[in-house]
């Protein structure tokens, strides 16, 4: 089960990264063939992992029940200067 969860976390992260824009939970559930409640649990785990390791981005929830990745504010200034 843990290996399957890790695989699903990687898939979720890959989808969010590749899309580059908010993705509805309903769509994620459809694509990953999982219940929406499982998607939410996976997203919570992914967000927690980002926070624990102080990743360069974070997982955000929009008001429309969508998930998206966002650059962590502590990296924004450097990115704006370099890119």
C-alpha positions as a printed NumPy array, in Angstrom:
array([[  0.   ,   0.   ,   0.   ],
       [  2.838,   2.421,   0.867],
       [  4.498,   1.831,  -2.519],
       [  1.175,   2.455,  -4.26 ],
       [  0.699,   5.657,  -2.242],
       [  4.192,   6.872,  -3.162],
       [  3.506,   6.08 ,  -6.804],
       [  0.211,   8.005,  -6.663],
       [  1.985,  10.963,  -5.003],
       [  4.516,  10.994,  -7.838],
       [  1.768,  10.802, -10.445],
       [ -0.165,  13.649,  -8.797],
       [  2.962,  15.789,  -8.594],
       [  3.779,  15.066, -12.242],
       [  0.294,  16.001, -13.416],
       [  0.313,  19.273, -11.489],
       [  3.795,  20.142, -12.738],
       [  3.021,  19.275, -16.36 ],
       [ -0.272,  21.183, -16.418],
       [  1.207,  24.392, -15.07 ],
       [ -2.251,  25.638, -14.131],
       [ -4.912,  24.718, -11.573],
       [ -6.459,  21.273, -12.009],
       [ -9.879,  20.399, -10.632],
       [-10.024,  17.622,  -8.074],
       [-12.743,  15.968, -10.142],
       [-10.433,  15.867, -13.172],
       [ -7.52 ,  14.512, -11.121],
       [ -9.77 ,  11.773,  -9.746],
       [-10.893,  10.868, -13.252],
       [ -7.385,  10.76 , -14.726],
       [ -5.869,   8.875, -11.783],
       [ -8.903,   6.597, -11.421],
       [ -9.205,   7.361,  -7.706],
       [-11.923,   8.778,  -5.456],
       [-11.843,  12.519,  -4.864],
       [-11.294,  11.882,  -1.146],
       [ -8.125,   9.93 ,  -2.004],
       [ -6.924,  12.803,  -4.21 ],
       [ -7.416,  15.222,  -1.314],
       [ -5.486,  12.92 ,   1.049],
       [ -2.67 ,  12.585,  -1.493],
       [ -2.586,  16.35 ,  -2.018],
       [ -2.387,  16.916,   1.738],
       [  0.55 ,  14.478,   1.935],
       [  2.272,  16.149,  -1.007],
       [  1.806,  19.603,   0.524],
       [  3.111,  18.376,   3.879],
       [  6.19 ,  16.899,   2.209],
       [  6.893,  20.202,   0.458],
       [  6.598,  22.047,   3.771],
       [  8.801,  19.615,   5.675],
       [ 11.642,  19.875,   3.2  ],
       [ 11.064,  23.596,   2.508],
       [ 10.714,  22.879,  -1.206],
       [ 10.974,  25.676,  -3.745],
       [  7.247,  25.483,  -4.366],
       [  4.117,  24.645,  -2.463],
       [  0.793,  23.059,  -3.239],
       [ -2.118,  25.467,  -3.148],
       [ -5.876,  25.015,  -3.132],
       [ -7.957,  27.49 ,  -5.08 ],
       [-11.533,  28.434,  -4.195],
       [-12.787,  26.349,  -7.147],
       [-11.563,  23.117,  -5.528],
       [ -8.489,  22.972,  -7.693],
       [ -4.862,  22.247,  -6.874],
       [ -1.842,  24.011,  -8.291],
       [  1.831,  24.411,  -7.562],
       [  3.126,  27.842,  -6.645],
       [  6.676,  29.082,  -6.139],
       [  7.462,  29.546,  -2.471],
       [  7.561,  33.278,  -1.704],
       [ 11.079,  33.045,  -0.285],
       [ 12.289,  32.083,  -3.789],
       [ 10.17 ,  34.55 ,  -5.77 ],
       [ 12.543,  37.521,  -5.52 ],
       [ 15.535,  35.517,  -6.754],
       [ 13.549,  34.012,  -9.615],
       [ 12.29 ,  37.426, -10.718],
       [ 15.856,  38.78 , -10.735],
       [ 17.295,  35.822, -12.662],
       [ 14.438,  35.134, -15.053]])
